[in-house]
Each structure stands twice: as structure tokens, then as C-alpha cells.
Coordinates of C-alpha atoms in Angstrom, one line a residue:
Chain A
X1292 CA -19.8 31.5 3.2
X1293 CA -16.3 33.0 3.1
X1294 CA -15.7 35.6 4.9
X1295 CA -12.4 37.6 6.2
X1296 CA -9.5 39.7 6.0
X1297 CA -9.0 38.6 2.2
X1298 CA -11.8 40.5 1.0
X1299 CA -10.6 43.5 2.9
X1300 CA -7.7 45.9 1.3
X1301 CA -4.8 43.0 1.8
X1302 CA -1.9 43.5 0.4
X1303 CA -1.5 41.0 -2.5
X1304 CA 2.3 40.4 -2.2
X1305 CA 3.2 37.4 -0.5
X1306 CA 4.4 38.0 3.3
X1307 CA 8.3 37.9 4.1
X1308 CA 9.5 34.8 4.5
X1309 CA 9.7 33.5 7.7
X1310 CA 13.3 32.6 8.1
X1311 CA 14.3 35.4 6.2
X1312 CA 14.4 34.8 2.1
X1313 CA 14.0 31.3 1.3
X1314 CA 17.4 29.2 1.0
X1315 CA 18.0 28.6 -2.8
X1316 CA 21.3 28.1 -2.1
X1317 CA 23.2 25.3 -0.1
X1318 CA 24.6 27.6 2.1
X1319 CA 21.6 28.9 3.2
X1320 CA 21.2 25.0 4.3
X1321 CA 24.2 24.9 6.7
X1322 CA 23.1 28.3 8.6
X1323 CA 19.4 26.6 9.1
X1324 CA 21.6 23.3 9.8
X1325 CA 23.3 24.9 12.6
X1326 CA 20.3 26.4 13.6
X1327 CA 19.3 23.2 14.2
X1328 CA 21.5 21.4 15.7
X1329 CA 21.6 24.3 18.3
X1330 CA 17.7 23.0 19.0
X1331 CA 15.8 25.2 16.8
X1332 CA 12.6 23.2 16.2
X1333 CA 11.5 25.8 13.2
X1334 CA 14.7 25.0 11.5
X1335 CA 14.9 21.4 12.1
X1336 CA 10.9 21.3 10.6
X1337 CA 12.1 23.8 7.2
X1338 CA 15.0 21.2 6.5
X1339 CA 12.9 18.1 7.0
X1340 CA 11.1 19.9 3.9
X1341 CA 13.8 20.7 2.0
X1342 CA 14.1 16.6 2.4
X1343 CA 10.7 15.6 1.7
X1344 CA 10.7 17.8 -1.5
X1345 CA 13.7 15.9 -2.7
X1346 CA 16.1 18.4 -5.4
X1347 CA 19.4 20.2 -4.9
X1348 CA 18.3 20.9 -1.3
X1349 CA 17.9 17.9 -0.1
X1350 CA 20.7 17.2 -1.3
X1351 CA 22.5 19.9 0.5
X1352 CA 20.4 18.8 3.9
X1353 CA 22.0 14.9 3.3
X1354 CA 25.5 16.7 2.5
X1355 CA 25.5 18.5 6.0
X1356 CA 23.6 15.7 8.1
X1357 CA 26.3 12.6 7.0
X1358 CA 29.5 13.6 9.1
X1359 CA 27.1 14.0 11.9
X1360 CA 24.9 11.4 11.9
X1361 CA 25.5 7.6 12.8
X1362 CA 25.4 7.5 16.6
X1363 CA 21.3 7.5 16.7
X1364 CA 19.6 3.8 17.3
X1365 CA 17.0 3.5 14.7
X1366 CA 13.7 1.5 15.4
X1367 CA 11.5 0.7 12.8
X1368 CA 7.3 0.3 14.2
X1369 CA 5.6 -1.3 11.3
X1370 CA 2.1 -3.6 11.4
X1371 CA -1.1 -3.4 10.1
X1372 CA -3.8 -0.5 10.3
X1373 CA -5.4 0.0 13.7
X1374 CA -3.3 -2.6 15.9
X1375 CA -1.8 0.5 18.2
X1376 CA 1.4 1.4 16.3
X1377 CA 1.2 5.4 17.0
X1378 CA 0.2 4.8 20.6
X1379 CA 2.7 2.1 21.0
X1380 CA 5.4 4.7 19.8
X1381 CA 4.4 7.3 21.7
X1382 CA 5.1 5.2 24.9
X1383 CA 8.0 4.0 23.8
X1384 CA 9.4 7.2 23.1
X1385 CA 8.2 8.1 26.9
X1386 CA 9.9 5.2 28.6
X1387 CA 13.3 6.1 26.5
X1388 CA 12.8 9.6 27.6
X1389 CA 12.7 9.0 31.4
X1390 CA 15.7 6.8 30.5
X1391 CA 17.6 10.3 29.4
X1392 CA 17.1 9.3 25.7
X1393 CA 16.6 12.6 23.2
X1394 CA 14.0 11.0 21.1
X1395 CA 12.6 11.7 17.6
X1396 CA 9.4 10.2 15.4
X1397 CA 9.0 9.6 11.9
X1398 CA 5.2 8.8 11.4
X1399 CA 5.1 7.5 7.6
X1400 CA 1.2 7.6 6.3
X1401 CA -0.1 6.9 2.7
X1402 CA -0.9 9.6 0.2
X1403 CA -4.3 9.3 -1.6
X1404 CA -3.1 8.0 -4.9
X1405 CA -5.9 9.6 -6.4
X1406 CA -5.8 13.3 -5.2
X1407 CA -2.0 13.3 -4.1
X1408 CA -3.5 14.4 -0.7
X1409 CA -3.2 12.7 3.2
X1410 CA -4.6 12.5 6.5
X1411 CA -1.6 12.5 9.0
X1412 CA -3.2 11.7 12.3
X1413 CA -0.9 9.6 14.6
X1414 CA -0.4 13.0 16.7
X1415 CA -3.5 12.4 18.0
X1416 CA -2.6 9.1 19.3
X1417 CA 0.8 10.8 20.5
X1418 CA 0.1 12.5 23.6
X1419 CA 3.8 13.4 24.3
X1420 CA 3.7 14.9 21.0
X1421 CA 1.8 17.5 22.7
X1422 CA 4.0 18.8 25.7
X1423 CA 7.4 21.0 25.3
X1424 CA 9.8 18.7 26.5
X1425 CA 8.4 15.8 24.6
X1426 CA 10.0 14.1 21.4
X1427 CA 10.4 15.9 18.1
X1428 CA 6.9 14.3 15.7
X1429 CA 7.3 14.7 12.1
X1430 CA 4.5 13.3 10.0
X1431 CA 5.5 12.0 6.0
X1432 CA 3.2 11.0 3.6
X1433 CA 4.2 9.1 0.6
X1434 CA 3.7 11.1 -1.5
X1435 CA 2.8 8.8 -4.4
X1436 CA 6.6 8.1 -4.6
X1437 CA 7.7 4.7 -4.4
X1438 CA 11.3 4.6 -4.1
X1439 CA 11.7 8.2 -3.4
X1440 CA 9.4 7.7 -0.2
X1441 CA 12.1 5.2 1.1
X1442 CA 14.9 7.4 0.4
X1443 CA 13.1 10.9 1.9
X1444 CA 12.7 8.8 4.8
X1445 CA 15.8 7.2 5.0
X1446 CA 17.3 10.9 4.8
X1447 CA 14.9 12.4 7.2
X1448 CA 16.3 10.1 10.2
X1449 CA 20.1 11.1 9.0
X1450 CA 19.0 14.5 10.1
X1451 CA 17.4 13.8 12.7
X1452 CA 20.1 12.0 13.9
X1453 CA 22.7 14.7 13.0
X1454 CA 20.3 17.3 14.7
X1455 CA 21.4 15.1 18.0
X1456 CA 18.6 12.4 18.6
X1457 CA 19.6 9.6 19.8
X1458 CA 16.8 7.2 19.4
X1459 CA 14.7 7.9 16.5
X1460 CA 11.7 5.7 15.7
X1461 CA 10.1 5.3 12.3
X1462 CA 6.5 4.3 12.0
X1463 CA 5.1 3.0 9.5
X1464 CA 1.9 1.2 8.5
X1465 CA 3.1 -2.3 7.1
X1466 CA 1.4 -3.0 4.2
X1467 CA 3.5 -2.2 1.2
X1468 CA 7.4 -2.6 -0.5
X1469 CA 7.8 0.2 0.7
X1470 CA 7.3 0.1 4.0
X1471 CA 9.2 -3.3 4.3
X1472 CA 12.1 -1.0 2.8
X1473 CA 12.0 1.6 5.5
X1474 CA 11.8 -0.9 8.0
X1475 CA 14.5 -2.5 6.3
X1476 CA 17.2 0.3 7.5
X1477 CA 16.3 0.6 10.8
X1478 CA 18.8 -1.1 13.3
X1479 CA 15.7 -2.4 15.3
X1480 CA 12.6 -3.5 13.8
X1481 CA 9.3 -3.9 15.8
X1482 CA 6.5 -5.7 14.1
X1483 CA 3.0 -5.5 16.0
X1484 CA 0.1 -7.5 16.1
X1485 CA -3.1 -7.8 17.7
X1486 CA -5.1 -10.1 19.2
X1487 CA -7.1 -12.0 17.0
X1488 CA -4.9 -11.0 13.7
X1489 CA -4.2 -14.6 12.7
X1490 CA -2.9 -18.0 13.3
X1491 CA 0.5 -19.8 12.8
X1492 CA -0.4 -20.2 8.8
X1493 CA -0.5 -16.2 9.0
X1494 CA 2.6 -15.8 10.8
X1495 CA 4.5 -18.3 8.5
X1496 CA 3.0 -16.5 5.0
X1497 CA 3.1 -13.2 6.0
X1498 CA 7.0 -11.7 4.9
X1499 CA 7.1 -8.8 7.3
X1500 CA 7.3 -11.3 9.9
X1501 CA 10.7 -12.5 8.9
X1502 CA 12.2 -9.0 8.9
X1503 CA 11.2 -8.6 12.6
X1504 CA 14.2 -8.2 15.5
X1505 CA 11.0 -7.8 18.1
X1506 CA 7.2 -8.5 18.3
X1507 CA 4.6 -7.1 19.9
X1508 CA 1.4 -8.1 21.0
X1509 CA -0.5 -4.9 21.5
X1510 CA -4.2 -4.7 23.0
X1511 CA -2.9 -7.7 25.4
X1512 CA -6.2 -6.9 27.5
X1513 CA -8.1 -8.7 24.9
X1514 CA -8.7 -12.2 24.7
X1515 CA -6.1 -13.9 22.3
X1516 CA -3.3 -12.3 23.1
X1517 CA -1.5 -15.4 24.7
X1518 CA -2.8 -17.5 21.3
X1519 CA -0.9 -14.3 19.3
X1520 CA 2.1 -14.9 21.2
X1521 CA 2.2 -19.2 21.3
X1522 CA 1.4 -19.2 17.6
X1523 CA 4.4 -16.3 17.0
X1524 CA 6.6 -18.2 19.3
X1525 CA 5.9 -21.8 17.5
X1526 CA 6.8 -19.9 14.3
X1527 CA 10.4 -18.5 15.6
X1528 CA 10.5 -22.1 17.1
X1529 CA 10.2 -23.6 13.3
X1530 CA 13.5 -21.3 12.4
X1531 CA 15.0 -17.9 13.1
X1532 CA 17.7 -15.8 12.2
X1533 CA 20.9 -16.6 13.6
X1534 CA 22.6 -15.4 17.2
X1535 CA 19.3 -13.6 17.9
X1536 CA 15.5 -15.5 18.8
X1537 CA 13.2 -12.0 18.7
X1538 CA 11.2 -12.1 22.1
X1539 CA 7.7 -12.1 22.3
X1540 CA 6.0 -8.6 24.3
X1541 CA 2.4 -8.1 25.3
X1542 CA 1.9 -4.5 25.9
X1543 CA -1.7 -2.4 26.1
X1544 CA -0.2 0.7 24.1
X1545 CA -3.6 2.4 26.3
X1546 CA -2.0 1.9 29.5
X1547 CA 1.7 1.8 29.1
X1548 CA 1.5 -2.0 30.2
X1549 CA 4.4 -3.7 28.9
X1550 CA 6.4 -0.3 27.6
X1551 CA 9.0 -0.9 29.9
X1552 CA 9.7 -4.2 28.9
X1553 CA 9.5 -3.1 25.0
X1554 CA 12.4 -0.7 26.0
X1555 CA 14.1 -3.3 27.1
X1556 CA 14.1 -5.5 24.8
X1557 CA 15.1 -2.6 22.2
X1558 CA 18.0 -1.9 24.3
X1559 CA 19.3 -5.8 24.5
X1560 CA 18.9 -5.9 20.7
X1561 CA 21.1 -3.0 20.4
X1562 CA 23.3 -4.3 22.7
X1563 CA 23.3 -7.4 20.7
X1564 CA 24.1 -5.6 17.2
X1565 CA 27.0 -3.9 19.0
X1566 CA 28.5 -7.0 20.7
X1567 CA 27.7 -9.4 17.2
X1568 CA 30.8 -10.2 14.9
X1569 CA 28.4 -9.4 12.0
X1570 CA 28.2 -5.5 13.4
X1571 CA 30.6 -4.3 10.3
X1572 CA 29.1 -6.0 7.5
X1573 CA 25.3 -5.1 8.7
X1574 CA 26.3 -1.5 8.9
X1575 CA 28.5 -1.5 5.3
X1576 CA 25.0 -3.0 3.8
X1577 CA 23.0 -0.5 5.0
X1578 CA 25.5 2.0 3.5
X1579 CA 25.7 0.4 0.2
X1580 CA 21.7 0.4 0.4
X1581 CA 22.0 3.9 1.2
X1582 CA 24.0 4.7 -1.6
X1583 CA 22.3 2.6 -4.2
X1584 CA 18.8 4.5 -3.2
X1585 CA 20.3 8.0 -4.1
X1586 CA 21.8 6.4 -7.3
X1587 CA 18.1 4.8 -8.2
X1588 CA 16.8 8.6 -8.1
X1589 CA 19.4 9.4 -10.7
X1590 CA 18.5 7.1 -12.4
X1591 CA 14.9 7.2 -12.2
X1592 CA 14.9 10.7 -13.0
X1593 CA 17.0 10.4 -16.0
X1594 CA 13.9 7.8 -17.0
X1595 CA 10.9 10.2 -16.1
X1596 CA 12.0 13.2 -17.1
X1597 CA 13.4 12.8 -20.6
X1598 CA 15.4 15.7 -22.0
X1599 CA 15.5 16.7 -25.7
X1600 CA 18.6 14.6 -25.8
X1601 CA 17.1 11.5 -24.4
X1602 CA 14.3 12.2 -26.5
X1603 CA 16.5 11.8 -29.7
X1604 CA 17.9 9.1 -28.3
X1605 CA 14.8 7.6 -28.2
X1606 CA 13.2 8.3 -31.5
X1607 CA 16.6 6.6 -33.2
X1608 CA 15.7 3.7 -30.9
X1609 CA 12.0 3.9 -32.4
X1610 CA 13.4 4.1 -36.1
X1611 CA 15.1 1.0 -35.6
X1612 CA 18.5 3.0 -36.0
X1613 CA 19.7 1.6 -32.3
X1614 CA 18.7 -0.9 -30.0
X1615 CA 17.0 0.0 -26.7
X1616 CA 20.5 -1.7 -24.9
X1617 CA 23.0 0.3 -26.6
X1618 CA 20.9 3.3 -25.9
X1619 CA 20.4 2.5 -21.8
X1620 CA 24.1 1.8 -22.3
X1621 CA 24.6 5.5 -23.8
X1622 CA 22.2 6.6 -20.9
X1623 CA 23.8 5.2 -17.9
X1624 CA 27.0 7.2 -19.3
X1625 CA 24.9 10.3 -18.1
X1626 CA 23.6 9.5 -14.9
X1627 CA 24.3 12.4 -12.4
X1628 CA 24.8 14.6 -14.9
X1629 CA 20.8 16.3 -16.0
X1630 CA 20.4 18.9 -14.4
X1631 CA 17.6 18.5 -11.7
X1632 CA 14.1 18.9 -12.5
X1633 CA 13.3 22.0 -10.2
X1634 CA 15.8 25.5 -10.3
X1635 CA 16.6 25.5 -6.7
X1636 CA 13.9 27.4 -4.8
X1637 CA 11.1 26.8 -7.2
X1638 CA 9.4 24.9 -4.7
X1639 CA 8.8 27.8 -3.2
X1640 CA 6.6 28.9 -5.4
X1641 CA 3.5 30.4 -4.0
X1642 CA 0.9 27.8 -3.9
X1643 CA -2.5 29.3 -6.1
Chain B
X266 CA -10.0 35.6 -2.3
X267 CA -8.5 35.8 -5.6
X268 CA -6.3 34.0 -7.5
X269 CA -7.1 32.1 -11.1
X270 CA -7.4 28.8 -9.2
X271 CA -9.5 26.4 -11.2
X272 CA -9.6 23.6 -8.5
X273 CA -12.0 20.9 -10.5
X274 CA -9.7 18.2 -9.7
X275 CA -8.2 20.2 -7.1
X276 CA -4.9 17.5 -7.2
X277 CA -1.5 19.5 -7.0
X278 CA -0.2 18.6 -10.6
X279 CA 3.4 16.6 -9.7
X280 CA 6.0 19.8 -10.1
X281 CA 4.1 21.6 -7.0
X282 CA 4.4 20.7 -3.3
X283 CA 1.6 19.5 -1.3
X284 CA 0.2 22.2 1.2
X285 CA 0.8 21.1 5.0
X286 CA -2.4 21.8 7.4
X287 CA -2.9 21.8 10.7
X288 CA -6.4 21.3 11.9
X289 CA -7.3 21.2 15.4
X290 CA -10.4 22.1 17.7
X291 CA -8.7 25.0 20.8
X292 CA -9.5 24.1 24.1
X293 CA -12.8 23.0 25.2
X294 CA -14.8 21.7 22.7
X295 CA -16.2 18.4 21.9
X296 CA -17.6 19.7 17.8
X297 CA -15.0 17.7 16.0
X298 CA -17.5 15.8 13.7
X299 CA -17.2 19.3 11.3
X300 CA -13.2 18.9 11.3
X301 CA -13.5 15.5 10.5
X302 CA -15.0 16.0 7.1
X303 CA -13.0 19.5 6.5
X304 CA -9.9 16.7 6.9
X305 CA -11.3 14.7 4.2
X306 CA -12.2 17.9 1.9
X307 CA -8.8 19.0 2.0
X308 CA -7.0 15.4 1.4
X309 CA -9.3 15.1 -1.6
X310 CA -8.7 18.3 -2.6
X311 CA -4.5 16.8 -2.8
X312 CA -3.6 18.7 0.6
X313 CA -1.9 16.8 3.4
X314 CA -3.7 17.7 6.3
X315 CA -1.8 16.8 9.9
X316 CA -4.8 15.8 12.3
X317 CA -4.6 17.1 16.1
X318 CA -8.3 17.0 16.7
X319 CA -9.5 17.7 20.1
X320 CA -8.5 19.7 23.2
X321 CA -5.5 21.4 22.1
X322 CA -3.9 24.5 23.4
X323 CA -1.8 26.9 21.6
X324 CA 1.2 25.7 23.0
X325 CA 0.1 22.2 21.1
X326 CA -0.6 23.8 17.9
X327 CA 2.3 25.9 17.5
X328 CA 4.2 23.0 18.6
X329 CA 3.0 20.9 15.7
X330 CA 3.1 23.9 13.0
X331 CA 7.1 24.0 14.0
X332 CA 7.9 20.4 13.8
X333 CA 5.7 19.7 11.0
X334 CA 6.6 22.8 9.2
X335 CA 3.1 23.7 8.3
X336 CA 1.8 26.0 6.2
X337 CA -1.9 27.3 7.7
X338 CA -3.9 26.7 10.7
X339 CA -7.4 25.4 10.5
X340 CA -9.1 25.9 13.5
X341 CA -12.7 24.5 13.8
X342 CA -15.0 26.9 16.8
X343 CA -17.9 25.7 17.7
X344 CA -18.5 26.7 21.3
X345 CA -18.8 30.2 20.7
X346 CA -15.3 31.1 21.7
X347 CA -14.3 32.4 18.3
X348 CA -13.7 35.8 19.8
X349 CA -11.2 35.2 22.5
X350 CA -9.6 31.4 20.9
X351 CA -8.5 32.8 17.1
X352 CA -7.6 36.0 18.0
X353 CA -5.3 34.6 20.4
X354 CA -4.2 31.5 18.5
X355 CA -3.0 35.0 16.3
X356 CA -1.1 36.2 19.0
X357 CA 0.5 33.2 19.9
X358 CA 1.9 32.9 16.2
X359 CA 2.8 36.3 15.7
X360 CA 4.7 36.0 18.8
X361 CA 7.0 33.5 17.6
X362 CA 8.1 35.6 15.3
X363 CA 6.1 33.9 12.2
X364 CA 3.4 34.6 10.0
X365 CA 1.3 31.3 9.5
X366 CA -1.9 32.2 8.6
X367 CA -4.9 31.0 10.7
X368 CA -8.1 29.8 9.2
X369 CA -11.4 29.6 11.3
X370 CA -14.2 27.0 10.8
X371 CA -17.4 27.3 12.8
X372 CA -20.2 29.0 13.8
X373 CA -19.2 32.2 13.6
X374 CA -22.3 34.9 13.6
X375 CA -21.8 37.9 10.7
X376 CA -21.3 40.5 13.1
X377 CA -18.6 39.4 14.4
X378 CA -16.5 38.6 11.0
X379 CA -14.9 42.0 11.3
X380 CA -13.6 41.8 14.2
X381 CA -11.5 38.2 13.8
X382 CA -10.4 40.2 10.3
X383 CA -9.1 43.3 12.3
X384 CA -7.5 40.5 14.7
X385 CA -5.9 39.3 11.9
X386 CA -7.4 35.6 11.0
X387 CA -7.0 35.2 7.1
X388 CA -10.7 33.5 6.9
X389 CA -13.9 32.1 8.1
X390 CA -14.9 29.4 6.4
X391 CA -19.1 28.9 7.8
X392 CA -21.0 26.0 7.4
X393 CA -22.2 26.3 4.0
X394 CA -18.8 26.4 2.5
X395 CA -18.3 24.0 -0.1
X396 CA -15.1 21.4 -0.4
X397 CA -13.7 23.7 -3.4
X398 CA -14.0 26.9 -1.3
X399 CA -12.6 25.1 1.5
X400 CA -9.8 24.1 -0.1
X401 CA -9.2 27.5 -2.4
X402 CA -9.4 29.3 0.8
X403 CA -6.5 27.2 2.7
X404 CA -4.4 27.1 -0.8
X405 CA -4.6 31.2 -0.7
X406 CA -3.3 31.4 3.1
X407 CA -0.6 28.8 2.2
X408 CA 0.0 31.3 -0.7
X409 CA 0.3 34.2 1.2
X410 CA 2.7 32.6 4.1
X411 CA 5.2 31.7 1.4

């Protein structure tokens, strides 16, 4: 049964567009930028799509957001499915606020690979989500995109950042490369577990482990939880990154038990980062890692989408005319340089 | 509804962009089982739904529709409240200053389809609504907002 105004004399024609006609042009980006950073939600959410969508508009959002960004602390939440990350976050970001912090969440979910579709549900868990003065909650799905997911993201929390968060947490299920690459930028990274999820073997196979700067047991109600923590401790005991042992925190995301001392011990890691000797080189890697994602989506575009030149270029390879490493060679000559795959504003499209 | 939307596979072919939903039960009302599997129409159908579930307000929802820049609201109604909650879900949009189209789910009896049109909901989607017509019905809103 459908029923409704549609079957009624509507107009066809689509409805203004709510900010006015949609940007196509990067100017149109700065005015919603300033919009933004004045504390416009509506216009902060627009260019976090502009992001997502990738395209000359994102590139204008990442354009506007660099000089800005860069004094946020980024804090990566990864673990497995169903150990408390959303409701973990969402009391972190809490404590952090009643600490005077202007905090911001990136919930990452999968995309079906099948239908392209998602189910983005950690609002639910994120009761501060809910309330007026509580943190700006932007839910990403992947999209089906795997290094283009790590770049929207990446991009996302510059504008956050530049739209003047100051801690900015990214969440995302810890499963995949790509994850692990989010993660991977974040000044912070918290790795959760829960009761029960494995021993010392676990801890020592598992690679996410070794990327983490803090772990938490959630769901330390449970029985287990101390086990969790001795057999994560007698891991970091066998070997750990220099100048910093991560601690150890039992929290019950439920309650708020143990949030404080989560805070805390994201705050003494950044302290650490700031105080270390290594602070310059960690942060001139994370901008060469920036750079070399944007330059991956040249590339891989220049791969995907073929024009008729590449085309040629290929069929000569196929005749046996050229081999396939002269004509990469030939190809990396034009990286930057195809036009992008959308005319700007095409993703606005109405959707039929 | 119109439109020459085909649907079969109902995934968005790679050039479009995923529609954004919102889908939330408004104020007190423990039906959430029927937004549950509307959620999973709409994924399968290559949508990215963003979950609220239960016991939200208007304030909550139009929070969520600015930070997540969605497209539609899908409101599911089963307490009888259809008549007071989405015309004023309506209101609450409209007085922002935007035009995101609400959708209602529910029980909703004929007689009173009219009067959520004249209040301006885009559609009421009833329980013997099928995943395509879900799904073609929350694609057209989306269409019309842009």
C-alpha cells in the first residue's frame, strides 16, 4: 500500500535546493566552509558529502580545510564487532566534553558489497549524539572503496578539524586493511577487547594489536576481564614500541566505569607525542602518507577509468607493438592530468 | 509515484550516490521490529540507512538529518500517533528552513491518508508494502529534495 501526497497534483520539478543552488563550483565550497566554521551544522554535514563523494569538490573541501586544520588530537577506536566501540566513544567524547574539549565522531561502518547499501547504527549506542550541545556524529560507510575509504576519511577529520574540533575520534570496526589504515593516521589509537575474546596466542597473532598506543578492556563486569588484561600485559611485557608501554583500561562502556581513566590515558599519550624527540618525523610521515593517498586516487583512476587514449595505448600493448612497462611509463607521465570522472555537480543528480 | 525506476537489483550503479536515510520510531513507541526490517529493505536495496531506532524526538532527528546530511526521513508509527507525530516532524523541518521529505511507516488507517498528504508527508508506506516499493518510494523523496 502506497499512499500520499505523490499521487496527488505534486509538482514534478525537483524542490529548491536547500542551501540555495547546489555548489558546482569551488567557490561555492569556501562560502559553505565559512558557514561552517562559524558552527553551521547543515553546512559542516553538505561538505562532509562533498568529501565522501570524492571529485573536484572534495577536492575543493581538502583545499580550504588544510591551512586550518592540524591542531585537533585524533583518536582512532578500532576492535572487533560487538565489544562496545560506539558506546565506548560516546563516553569518551562525554568525559572530553566536561573537560571543555569541542569533540567530533567519525563512525566508519561497512557497505554491503553486494547491494552497495549500509546499516549505520552506532547513533543508537551514542546517546550524546542525541542532545544539542553534544558532539558533531557523522556516520561513513565504505562504500565498496578500498583506498578511497581511507582517504574520504582521512579527509573528513581535516574538516572536522578545520571546522574547530579539537578532539575528533574515528571509529571503526577492526577487521580489514582498511581499517588498520585509518587507524593508522590517528595520533592515538585505542584497540578494544572483551572479555573472553582470546588468550596470549591471540594477542601475539593478531596485527592490530601492534598498532595500538592504548587498550581497552570493555564489558569489565564480566568475568575474564582481569585474564584480558594479564594476557595483554604479558604480551606488551614480551616487547613494545619504544619510549611508550600502552596501559591496560577496564571500562564498562554501559556505565561510564573506567571513561575517566580512558581520558586520561589519551591525554598522557598526547602529552607523550608532544614531549617525544620523534614528534617531527611521526607527523612528516603522516603527511607524506597523506599525500601519497591523494596521489594513489590519481592514479587509480587513471587505471579504472580508461580514456580513448589509454585505450589505444592499450590495444598497441595487446598487439605486441609496446610492452606493458613502457606504456605504465607513458601513463604515469599523465597522472593528474584526466579530467575527473564526474562534471562537477553531477552528483547531484536527482536520484530515480 | 512515478519515475521509470526499474529497481530489480535495486543497487545504485557506481556513477550515482547512495541515498542517506534516517529511520527512527518518534517518541513513545516500543514497534521497532517493522523498522528493523524496513532498515534491511533499504540496505539491500543499495541505500545507506543511518539507524536511530527508538524514542527519539524531533529535536534528535533533525539533529541527525543535519550532521549526517540526509536525504529523507523514515518514520515508522505504530501507536496511533500518526496524526499529531508526522505532521509535526513536518513542521519541525520546514522550520529549519529545509525541505527533507518525511516518509511514514505504520499503521496508518485510509481515512486518514489525506490528511498527513495535506500536512505535507511525501508517503505512507502500510504494511503490505513490498521491499521494491519501499525502496522506490524513499528513492523518489530523495529525488524530489535534491
Amino acid at each position: 500500500m502506497t499512499a500520499g501526497p505523490a499521487a496527488g497534483p505534486t509538482p514534478e520539478r525537483a524542490a529548491p535546493h536547500p542551501d540555495g543552488e547546489p555548489p558546482t563550483a569551488p567557490g561555492d565550497v569556501t562560502a559553505l566552509f565559512e558557514r561552517a566554521r562559524g558552527g553551521d551544522r547543515r553546512a559542516l554535514g553538505r561538505l562532509l558529502t562533498y568529501t565522501e563523494r570524492g571529485g573536484p569538490l572534495a577536492d575543493a573541501v581538502a583545499v580550504a580545510a588544510w591551512p586550518l586544520a592540524g591542531a585537533a588530537h585524533v583518536v582512532g577506536m578500532t576492535g572487533a564487532p560487538g565489544v562496545g566501540k560506539s558506546t565506548l566513544t560516546d563516553r569518551l567524547a562525554q568525559v572530553a566534553a566536561d573537560d571543555g574539549w569541542r569533540v567530533a565522531i567519525l563512525a566508519v561502518d561497512p557497505s554491503s558489497p553486494l547491494t552497495g547499501g549500509a546499516i549505520l547504527g552506532d547513533r543508537v549506542r551514542m546517546g550524546s549524539a542525541a542532545t544539542p550541545g553534544g558532539p558533531f556524529v557523522r556516520s561513513m560507510a565504505s562504500r565498496g572503496q578500498s583506498g578511497g575509504l581511507a582517504l574520504a576519511a582521512l579527509s573528513a577529520v581535516r574538516l572536522l578539524d578545520a571546522a574547530g574540533h579539537d578532539l575528533i575520534i574515528v571509529e571503526t570496526v577492526g577487521i580489514g586493511q582498511v581499517e588498520v589504515d585509518i587507524a593508522r593516521t590517528a595520533d592515538t589509537t585505542i584497540v578494544a577487547v572483551s572479555p573472553g575474546w582470546g588468550d596470549a596466542v591471540q594477542a601475539n597473532k593478531a596485527g592490530l594489536l601492534e598498532m595500538a598506543d592504548i587498550f581497552v578492556v570493555n564489558k569489565a563486569d564480566r568475568a575474564g576481564a582481569t585474564d584480558a588484561r594479564r594476557d595483554l600485559e604479558y604480551m606488551l611485557d614480551l616487547g613494545h614500541r619504544a619510549g611508550w608501554r600502552p596501559p591496560v583500561a577496564l571500562t564498562v562502556a554501559t556505565t561510564g566505569e573506567g571513561a575517566d581513566e580512558l581520558f586520561k590515558h589519551v591525554q598522557d599519550h598526547r602529552q607523550h607525542l608532544r614531549t617525544s624527540s620523534a614528534e617531527a618525523e611521526r607527523r612528516a610521515r603522516h603527511v607524506a602518507e597523506e599525500v601519497r593517498r591523494h596521489l594513489h586516487r590519481w592514479v587509480d583512476q587513471l587505471v579504472e577509468q580508461p580514456t580513448r587514449q589509454t585505450e589505444a595505448l592499450f590495444a598497441e600493448v595487446a598487439q605486441g607493438d609496446l610492452a606493458p612497462s613502457a606504456a605504465a611509463q607513458r601513463l604515469a607521465g599523465e597522472v593528474g592530468q584526466v579530467p575527473e570522472r564526474d562534471a562537477p555537480g553531477a552528483d547531484d543528480e536527482p536520484e530515480v | 509515484m512515478s519515475g521509470p525506476d526499474g529497481d530489480a537489483a535495486g543497487a545504485e550503479t557506481e556513477r550515482r550516490q547512495p541515498v542517506r536515510v534516517v529511520l527512527a520510531k518518534l517518541g513513545l513507541d516500543g514497534h521497532d521490529r517493522g523498522l528493523k526490517v524496513v532498515a534491511r529493505m533499504l540496505r539491500d536495496a543499495g541505500l545507506e540507512v543511518i539507524y536511530l531506532g527508538l524514542r527519539q524526538t524531533t529535536e534528535s532527528i533533525l539533529l541527525a538529518v543535519e550532521q549526517e546530511d540526509a536525504d529523507v526521513i523514515g518514520l515508522s508509527i505504530h501507536n496511533g500517533g500518526h496524526l499529531t507525530l508526522a505532521p509535526r516532524m513536518v513542521e519541525a523541518v520546514r522550520a529549519t528552513g529545509t525541505d527533507v521529505p518525511v516518509v511514514v511507516g505504520g499503521i496508518v488507517p485510509d481515512v486518514d491518508l489525506e490528511r498527513l498528504a495535506e500536512a505535507g508527508v511525501f508517503a505512507v508506506l502500510g504494511p503490505g508494502a513490498s521491499a521494491a516499493e519501499v525502496a522506490r518510494t524513499v528513492r523518489a523523496a530523495a529525488a524530489r529534495r535534491a
